[in-house]
PDB file of C-alpha atoms in Angstrom:
ATOM      1  CA  MET A  20     -35.144 -21.370  33.680  1.00  0.00           C
ATOM      2  CA  SER A  21     -33.791 -18.789  31.434  1.00  0.00           C
ATOM      3  CA  LYS A  22     -33.911 -19.616  27.934  1.00  0.00           C
ATOM      4  CA  ILE A  23     -30.907 -20.495  25.496  1.00  0.00           C
ATOM      5  CA  LYS A  24     -29.210 -17.581  23.461  1.00  0.00           C
ATOM      6  CA  ILE A  25     -28.412 -18.197  20.244  1.00  0.00           C
ATOM      7  CA  LEU A  26     -26.233 -15.888  18.061  1.00  0.00           C
ATOM      8  CA  TYR A  27     -27.227 -16.247  14.602  1.00  0.00           C
ATOM      9  CA  VAL A  28     -25.376 -15.245  11.564  1.00  0.00           C
ATOM     10  CA  GLU A  29     -27.371 -15.004   8.241  1.00  0.00           C
ATOM     11  CA  ASP A  30     -27.039 -12.665   5.235  1.00  0.00           C
ATOM     12  CA  GLU A  31     -30.237 -14.063   3.688  1.00  0.00           C
ATOM     13  CA  LEU A  32     -33.033 -11.598   5.091  1.00  0.00           C
ATOM     14  CA  PHE A  33     -35.857 -13.634   4.479  1.00  0.00           C
ATOM     15  CA  LEU A  34     -34.181 -16.780   5.371  1.00  0.00           C
ATOM     16  CA  GLY A  35     -32.627 -15.658   8.382  1.00  0.00           C
ATOM     17  CA  LYS A  36     -36.052 -14.201  10.134  1.00  0.00           C
ATOM     18  CA  ILE A  37     -37.801 -17.469   8.979  1.00  0.00           C
ATOM     19  CA  VAL A  38     -35.398 -19.402  10.968  1.00  0.00           C
ATOM     20  CA  LYS A  39     -35.248 -16.823  14.100  1.00  0.00           C
ATOM     21  CA  GLU A  40     -38.750 -16.976  14.383  1.00  0.00           C
ATOM     22  CA  SER A  41     -39.095 -20.545  14.097  1.00  0.00           C
ATOM     23  CA  LEU A  42     -36.439 -20.824  16.799  1.00  0.00           C
ATOM     24  CA  GLU A  43     -37.922 -18.297  18.944  1.00  0.00           C
ATOM     25  CA  SER A  44     -41.257 -20.113  18.708  1.00  0.00           C
ATOM     26  CA  ARG A  45     -39.500 -23.383  20.116  1.00  0.00           C
ATOM     27  CA  GLY A  46     -38.421 -21.273  22.876  1.00  0.00           C
ATOM     28  CA  PHE A  47     -34.949 -19.850  22.485  1.00  0.00           C
ATOM     29  CA  ASP A  48     -33.443 -16.809  22.818  1.00  0.00           C
ATOM     30  CA  VAL A  49     -32.120 -15.373  18.986  1.00  0.00           C
ATOM     31  CA  ILE A  50     -29.996 -12.644  18.382  1.00  0.00           C
ATOM     32  CA  MET A  51     -29.551 -12.157  14.633  1.00  0.00           C
ATOM     33  CA  GLU A  52     -27.022 -10.468  12.671  1.00  0.00           C
ATOM     34  CA  THR A  53     -26.514 -10.237   8.692  1.00  0.00           C
ATOM     35  CA  ASP A  54     -22.905  -8.540   8.538  1.00  0.00           C
ATOM     36  CA  GLY A  55     -19.871 -10.426   9.387  1.00  0.00           C
ATOM     37  CA  ALA A  56     -17.966  -7.267  10.608  1.00  0.00           C
ATOM     38  CA  LYS A  57     -20.358  -6.656  13.126  1.00  0.00           C
ATOM     39  CA  VAL A  58     -20.591 -10.365  14.883  1.00  0.00           C
ATOM     40  CA  PHE A  59     -17.481 -10.344  17.156  1.00  0.00           C
ATOM     41  CA  PRO A  60     -18.630  -7.146  18.941  1.00  0.00           C
ATOM     42  CA  LEU A  61     -22.016  -8.313  19.198  1.00  0.00           C
ATOM     43  CA  PHE A  62     -20.918 -11.933  20.622  1.00  0.00           C
ATOM     44  CA  LYS A  63     -18.765  -9.978  23.202  1.00  0.00           C
ATOM     45  CA  LYS A  64     -21.570  -7.952  24.355  1.00  0.00           C
ATOM     46  CA  SER A  65     -24.411 -10.686  24.275  1.00  0.00           C
ATOM     47  CA  GLN A  66     -22.309 -14.107  25.451  1.00  0.00           C
ATOM     48  CA  PRO A  67     -24.667 -16.620  23.677  1.00  0.00           C
ATOM     49  CA  ASP A  68     -24.741 -20.344  25.028  1.00  0.00           C
ATOM     50  CA  ILE A  69     -24.394 -21.114  21.029  1.00  0.00           C
ATOM     51  CA  CYS A  70     -23.126 -19.496  17.588  1.00  0.00           C
ATOM     52  CA  VAL A  71     -24.818 -20.429  14.244  1.00  0.00           C
ATOM     53  CA  LEU A  72     -22.767 -19.001  11.353  1.00  0.00           C
ATOM     54  CA  ASP A  73     -23.243 -18.827   7.956  1.00  0.00           C
ATOM     55  CA  ILE A  74     -20.129 -19.340   6.164  1.00  0.00           C
ATOM     56  CA  MET A  75     -20.213 -16.854   3.424  1.00  0.00           C
ATOM     57  CA  LEU A  76     -21.051 -13.441   4.766  1.00  0.00           C
ATOM     58  CA  PRO A  77     -20.458  -9.563   3.620  1.00  0.00           C
ATOM     59  CA  ASN A  78     -17.045  -8.166   5.108  1.00  0.00           C
ATOM     60  CA  LYS A  79     -15.811 -10.891   7.034  1.00  0.00           C
ATOM     61  CA  ASP A  80     -16.810 -14.652   6.528  1.00  0.00           C
ATOM     62  CA  GLY A  81     -17.933 -17.256   9.328  1.00  0.00           C
ATOM     63  CA  PHE A  82     -14.222 -18.864   9.466  1.00  0.00           C
ATOM     64  CA  GLU A  83     -12.677 -15.610  10.447  1.00  0.00           C
ATOM     65  CA  ILE A  84     -15.487 -14.751  12.927  1.00  0.00           C
ATOM     66  CA  ALA A  85     -15.218 -18.549  14.384  1.00  0.00           C
ATOM     67  CA  GLU A  86     -11.175 -17.843  14.309  1.00  0.00           C
ATOM     68  CA  GLU A  87     -11.795 -14.561  16.472  1.00  0.00           C
ATOM     69  CA  ILE A  88     -14.707 -16.221  18.719  1.00  0.00           C
ATOM     70  CA  ARG A  89     -11.925 -19.168  19.542  1.00  0.00           C
ATOM     71  CA  ASP A  90      -9.269 -16.579  20.821  1.00  0.00           C
ATOM     72  CA  LEU A  91     -11.778 -15.361  23.189  1.00  0.00           C
ATOM     73  CA  ASP A  92     -13.891 -18.609  23.750  1.00  0.00           C
ATOM     74  CA  GLU A  93     -12.757 -22.052  23.661  1.00  0.00           C
ATOM     75  CA  ALA A  94     -15.969 -23.676  25.081  1.00  0.00           C
ATOM     76  CA  VAL A  95     -18.785 -21.907  23.041  1.00  0.00           C
ATOM     77  CA  PRO A  96     -20.320 -24.076  20.420  1.00  0.00           C
ATOM     78  CA  ILE A  97     -19.872 -22.946  16.992  1.00  0.00           C
ATOM     79  CA  LEU A  98     -22.599 -24.489  14.274  1.00  0.00           C
ATOM     80  CA  PHE A  99     -21.687 -23.544  10.615  1.00  0.00           C
ATOM     81  CA  VAL A 100     -24.370 -23.244   8.022  1.00  0.00           C
ATOM     82  CA  THR A 101     -22.990 -23.922   4.094  1.00  0.00           C
ATOM     83  CA  ALA A 102     -24.629 -23.977   0.873  1.00  0.00           C
ATOM     84  CA  LYS A 103     -21.622 -25.969  -0.398  1.00  0.00           C
ATOM     85  CA  ASN A 104     -20.831 -29.592  -0.329  1.00  0.00           C
ATOM     86  CA  GLN A 105     -16.625 -29.333  -0.569  1.00  0.00           C
ATOM     87  CA  THR A 106     -15.211 -31.458   1.785  1.00  0.00           C
ATOM     88  CA  ASP A 107     -12.412 -28.772   2.183  1.00  0.00           C
ATOM     89  CA  ASP A 108     -14.554 -26.340   3.578  1.00  0.00           C
ATOM     90  CA  LEU A 109     -15.946 -28.791   5.968  1.00  0.00           C
ATOM     91  CA  VAL A 110     -12.544 -29.866   7.213  1.00  0.00           C
ATOM     92  CA  LYS A 111     -11.818 -26.371   7.566  1.00  0.00           C
ATOM     93  CA  GLY A 112     -14.420 -25.127   9.813  1.00  0.00           C
ATOM     94  CA  PHE A 113     -13.945 -27.933  11.843  1.00  0.00           C
ATOM     95  CA  THR A 114      -9.907 -26.961  12.442  1.00  0.00           C
ATOM     96  CA  LEU A 115     -10.758 -23.594  13.272  1.00  0.00           C
ATOM     97  CA  GLY A 116     -12.751 -24.919  15.862  1.00  0.00           C
ATOM     98  CA  GLY A 117     -16.270 -25.495  14.814  1.00  0.00           C
ATOM     99  CA  ASN A 118     -18.236 -28.244  16.618  1.00  0.00           C
ATOM    100  CA  ASP A 119     -20.619 -29.297  13.552  1.00  0.00           C
ATOM    101  CA  TYR A 120     -22.214 -27.657  10.484  1.00  0.00           C
ATOM    102  CA  ILE A 121     -25.253 -28.072   8.411  1.00  0.00           C
ATOM    103  CA  ARG A 122     -26.036 -27.572   4.818  1.00  0.00           C
ATOM    104  CA  LYS A 123     -28.581 -25.651   3.280  1.00  0.00           C
ATOM    105  CA  PRO A 124     -31.423 -26.097   2.831  1.00  0.00           C
ATOM    106  CA  PHE A 125     -32.097 -27.916   6.252  1.00  0.00           C
ATOM    107  CA  SER A 126     -35.233 -28.446   8.315  1.00  0.00           C
ATOM    108  CA  MET A 127     -35.683 -26.981  11.774  1.00  0.00           C
ATOM    109  CA  GLU A 128     -36.185 -30.185  13.228  1.00  0.00           C
ATOM    110  CA  GLU A 129     -32.433 -30.852  12.050  1.00  0.00           C
ATOM    111  CA  LEU A 130     -30.740 -27.420  13.047  1.00  0.00           C
ATOM    112  CA  ILE A 131     -32.706 -27.984  16.660  1.00  0.00           C
ATOM    113  CA  VAL A 132     -31.354 -31.383  16.796  1.00  0.00           C
ATOM    114  CA  ARG A 133     -27.796 -30.031  15.723  1.00  0.00           C
ATOM    115  CA  ILE A 134     -27.958 -27.187  18.265  1.00  0.00           C
ATOM    116  CA  ASN A 135     -29.177 -29.424  21.419  1.00  0.00           C
ATOM    117  CA  TYR A 136     -26.614 -32.098  20.622  1.00  0.00           C
ATOM    118  CA  ALA A 137     -23.562 -29.316  20.414  1.00  0.00           C
ATOM    119  CA  LEU A 138     -25.169 -27.828  23.764  1.00  0.00           C
ATOM    120  CA  ARG A 139     -25.175 -31.396  25.414  1.00  0.00           C
ATOM    121  CA  ASN A 140     -21.671 -31.977  24.539  1.00  0.00           C
ATOM    122  CA  LYS A 141     -20.618 -28.663  25.932  1.00  0.00           C
ATOM    123  CA  GLU A 142     -22.237 -29.917  29.337  1.00  0.00           C
ATOM    124  CA  THR A 143     -20.026 -33.080  29.178  1.00  0.00           C
ATOM    125  CA  ASN A 144     -16.780 -31.098  27.718  1.00  0.00           C
ATOM    126  CA  SER A 145     -14.570 -33.483  29.651  1.00  0.00           C
ATOM    127  CA  SER A 146     -15.033 -36.369  27.122  1.00  0.00           C
ATOM    128  CA  LYS A 147     -14.587 -33.973  23.953  1.00  0.00           C
ATOM    129  CA  ILE A 148     -11.747 -34.128  22.129  1.00  0.00           C
ATOM    130  CA  THR A 149      -9.756 -30.690  22.490  1.00  0.00           C
ATOM    131  CA  GLY A 150      -6.299 -31.775  20.581  1.00  0.00           C
ATOM    132  CA  ASP A 151      -5.174 -32.645  17.571  1.00  0.00           C
ATOM    133  CA  MET A 152      -4.778 -36.278  18.948  1.00  0.00           C
ATOM    134  CA  VAL A 153      -6.257 -38.734  21.137  1.00  0.00           C
ATOM    135  CA  SER A 154      -5.110 -42.179  22.564  1.00  0.00           C
ATOM    136  CA  ILE A 155      -8.019 -44.620  21.882  1.00  0.00           C
ATOM    137  CA  GLY A 156      -6.867 -48.058  23.302  1.00  0.00           C
ATOM    138  CA  LYS A 157      -3.661 -49.205  21.623  1.00  0.00           C
ATOM    139  CA  TYR A 158      -3.920 -46.948  18.845  1.00  0.00           C
ATOM    140  CA  PHE A 159      -3.696 -42.909  18.037  1.00  0.00           C
ATOM    141  CA  PHE A 160      -6.584 -41.281  16.385  1.00  0.00           C
ATOM    142  CA  HIS A 161      -5.078 -38.376  14.753  1.00  0.00           C
ATOM    143  CA  VAL A 162      -8.066 -36.120  14.229  1.00  0.00           C
ATOM    144  CA  ARG A 163      -7.008 -33.353  11.941  1.00  0.00           C
ATOM    145  CA  ARG A 164      -4.850 -35.615   9.764  1.00  0.00           C
ATOM    146  CA  GLN A 165      -7.894 -38.258   9.731  1.00  0.00           C
ATOM    147  CA  LEU A 166      -5.404 -41.025  10.432  1.00  0.00           C
ATOM    148  CA  LEU A 167      -5.711 -43.989  12.856  1.00  0.00           C
ATOM    149  CA  ALA A 168      -2.292 -45.039  13.929  1.00  0.00           C
ATOM    150  CA  ASP A 169      -0.917 -48.365  15.557  1.00  0.00           C
ATOM    151  CA  GLY A 170       2.732 -47.626  15.912  1.00  0.00           C
ATOM    152  CA  PRO A 171       4.203 -47.401  12.406  1.00  0.00           C
ATOM    153  CA  ASP A 172       1.026 -48.891  10.721  1.00  0.00           C
ATOM    154  CA  GLU A 173      -1.383 -45.931   9.661  1.00  0.00           C
ATOM    155  CA  LYS A 174      -4.710 -46.000   8.401  1.00  0.00           C
ATOM    156  CA  LYS A 175      -5.883 -43.265   6.590  1.00  0.00           C
ATOM    157  CA  LEU A 176      -9.623 -42.595   7.517  1.00  0.00           C
ATOM    158  CA  SER A 177     -12.145 -40.835   5.208  1.00  0.00           C
ATOM    159  CA  PHE A 178     -13.966 -37.602   6.379  1.00  0.00           C
ATOM    160  CA  ARG A 179     -16.854 -39.310   7.379  1.00  0.00           C
ATOM    161  CA  GLU A 180     -15.167 -42.158   9.104  1.00  0.00           C
ATOM    162  CA  SER A 181     -13.198 -39.500  11.095  1.00  0.00           C
ATOM    163  CA  GLU A 182     -16.215 -38.105  12.215  1.00  0.00           C
ATOM    164  CA  LEU A 183     -18.029 -40.939  13.329  1.00  0.00           C
ATOM    165  CA  LEU A 184     -15.021 -42.037  15.209  1.00  0.00           C
ATOM    166  CA  LYS A 185     -14.691 -38.922  16.887  1.00  0.00           C
ATOM    167  CA  LEU A 186     -18.335 -38.966  17.305  1.00  0.00           C
ATOM    168  CA  LEU A 187     -18.270 -42.470  18.992  1.00  0.00           C
ATOM    169  CA  TYR A 188     -15.140 -41.293  21.403  1.00  0.00           C
ATOM    170  CA  GLU A 189     -16.880 -38.307  22.797  1.00  0.00           C
ATOM    171  CA  ASN A 190     -19.825 -40.307  23.709  1.00  0.00           C
ATOM    172  CA  ARG A 191     -17.863 -43.381  24.835  1.00  0.00           C
ATOM    173  CA  ASP A 192     -19.429 -45.934  27.309  1.00  0.00           C
ATOM    174  CA  LYS A 193     -22.731 -44.098  26.420  1.00  0.00           C
ATOM    175  CA  ILE A 194     -25.537 -44.959  24.446  1.00  0.00           C
ATOM    176  CA  ILE A 195     -25.836 -43.051  21.235  1.00  0.00           C
ATOM    177  CA  ASP A 196     -28.939 -42.735  19.700  1.00  0.00           C
ATOM    178  CA  ARG A 197     -28.853 -44.206  15.528  1.00  0.00           C
ATOM    179  CA  LYS A 198     -31.143 -41.291  14.657  1.00  0.00           C
ATOM    180  CA  ASP A 199     -28.933 -38.616  16.157  1.00  0.00           C
ATOM    181  CA  ILE A 200     -25.852 -39.908  14.620  1.00  0.00           C
ATOM    182  CA  LEU A 201     -27.422 -40.050  10.955  1.00  0.00           C
ATOM    183  CA  ASN A 202     -29.006 -36.536  11.442  1.00  0.00           C
ATOM    184  CA  LEU A 203     -25.665 -35.050  12.641  1.00  0.00           C
ATOM    185  CA  LEU A 204     -23.138 -36.829   9.926  1.00  0.00           C
ATOM    186  CA  TRP A 205     -25.634 -37.375   6.787  1.00  0.00           C
ATOM    187  CA  GLY A 206     -28.289 -34.761   7.688  1.00  0.00           C
ATOM    188  CA  ASN A 207     -31.282 -37.288   7.986  1.00  0.00           C
ATOM    189  CA  ASP A 208     -32.277 -40.486   8.430  1.00  0.00           C
ATOM    190  CA  SER A 209     -33.335 -42.065   5.235  1.00  0.00           C
ATOM    191  CA  PHE A 210     -33.116 -45.528   4.610  1.00  0.00           C
ATOM    192  CA  PHE A 211     -29.974 -45.031   2.374  1.00  0.00           C
ATOM    193  CA  ASN A 212     -28.255 -43.265   4.896  1.00  0.00           C
ATOM    194  CA  SER A 213     -28.962 -45.834   7.547  1.00  0.00           C
ATOM    195  CA  ARG A 214     -27.414 -48.640   5.203  1.00  0.00           C
ATOM    196  CA  ASN A 215     -24.525 -46.498   4.688  1.00  0.00           C
ATOM    197  CA  LEU A 216     -23.982 -46.063   8.835  1.00  0.00           C
ATOM    198  CA  ASP A 217     -24.212 -49.755   9.075  1.00  0.00           C
ATOM    199  CA  VAL A 218     -21.163 -49.872   6.447  1.00  0.00           C
ATOM    200  CA  TYR A 219     -18.987 -47.299   8.113  1.00  0.00           C
ATOM    201  CA  ILE A 220     -19.698 -48.858  11.465  1.00  0.00           C
ATOM    202  CA  ALA A 221     -18.434 -52.377  10.174  1.00  0.00           C
ATOM    203  CA  ARG A 222     -15.477 -50.632   8.934  1.00  0.00           C
ATOM    204  CA  LEU A 223     -14.524 -49.149  12.115  1.00  0.00           C
ATOM    205  CA  ARG A 224     -15.096 -52.475  13.990  1.00  0.00           C
ATOM    206  CA  SER A 225     -12.538 -53.882  11.241  1.00  0.00           C
ATOM    207  CA  TYR A 226     -10.118 -51.178  12.037  1.00  0.00           C
ATOM    208  CA  LEU A 227      -9.849 -51.348  15.899  1.00  0.00           C
ATOM    209  CA  ARG A 228     -10.298 -55.400  15.894  1.00  0.00           C
ATOM    210  CA  GLU A 229      -6.388 -55.711  17.060  1.00  0.00           C
ATOM    211  CA  ASP A 230      -7.574 -53.903  20.532  1.00  0.00           C
ATOM    212  CA  ALA A 231      -9.879 -56.720  22.303  1.00  0.00           C
ATOM    213  CA  SER A 232     -10.689 -53.686  24.848  1.00  0.00           C
ATOM    214  CA  LEU A 233     -12.486 -51.701  22.479  1.00  0.00           C
ATOM    215  CA  GLU A 234     -15.760 -52.653  21.107  1.00  0.00           C
ATOM    216  CA  ILE A 235     -18.938 -51.015  19.130  1.00  0.00           C
ATOM    217  CA  ILE A 236     -21.748 -52.450  20.499  1.00  0.00           C
ATOM    218  CA  THR A 237     -25.020 -52.376  18.644  1.00  0.00           C
ATOM    219  CA  ILE A 238     -27.982 -51.302  21.461  1.00  0.00           C
ATOM    220  CA  LYS A 239     -30.839 -53.296  18.818  1.00  0.00           C
ATOM    221  CA  GLY A 240     -33.594 -50.380  17.949  1.00  0.00           C
ATOM    222  CA  ILE A 241     -31.759 -47.660  19.701  1.00  0.00           C
ATOM    223  CA  GLY A 242     -28.013 -47.043  18.634  1.00  0.00           C
ATOM    224  CA  TYR A 243     -24.626 -47.905  19.481  1.00  0.00           C
ATOM    225  CA  ARG A 244     -22.390 -47.999  22.445  1.00  0.00           C
ATOM    226  CA  PHE A 245     -18.340 -47.612  22.112  1.00  0.00           C
ATOM    227  CA  ILE A 246     -17.151 -49.166  24.905  1.00  0.00           C
ATOM    228  CA  VAL A 247     -13.214 -48.386  25.770  1.00  0.00           C
ATOM    229  CA  GLY A 248     -11.764 -50.120  28.191  1.00  0.00           C
TER     230      GLY A 248
END
């Protein structure tokens, strides 16, 4: 079996070498670049399975690189790395075609979970939300605007509510592990974040309660399953 090829872009050389060597020790093939202006030609030449892009780069930032990549390839997963906490930056990343993000500092375990999740989603791309709006039962979910609409009635979702609904919908009718949700949306599976997840699940259930064909089922000790009738 051929190795998964990662295009990893990071201008902090010391950090980049550590991450590259750690990924390679786990069986990945890693191509690393530090200069944003050199990434797109390297992408075309190497044809990676996934791109891990730092946002703050010299000469060309991660957002610009993502736009170039998406003009050529709509399917390759893009994972943004950011030291920022601003929601606007994260929303911009998703709008430009990013699949996920990870905040610095991060553990290798979290990075690998996110890489594997993005690659798994690519394999089941028929389930993935690719446009700005999707029909979920009687509702319309406006992904970019973070709105859940039932006719003229609109519910504004928070960023995390929107990302959780998107994640559940893309994995509809499948069991999704609770730890995966926590690591992907919160960055770790601490007790505090676990309780937050319970609150967000309850909120989504309340938002969707007018459609009996929709159900978020708790699989005790494992996770959730989003039934879309």
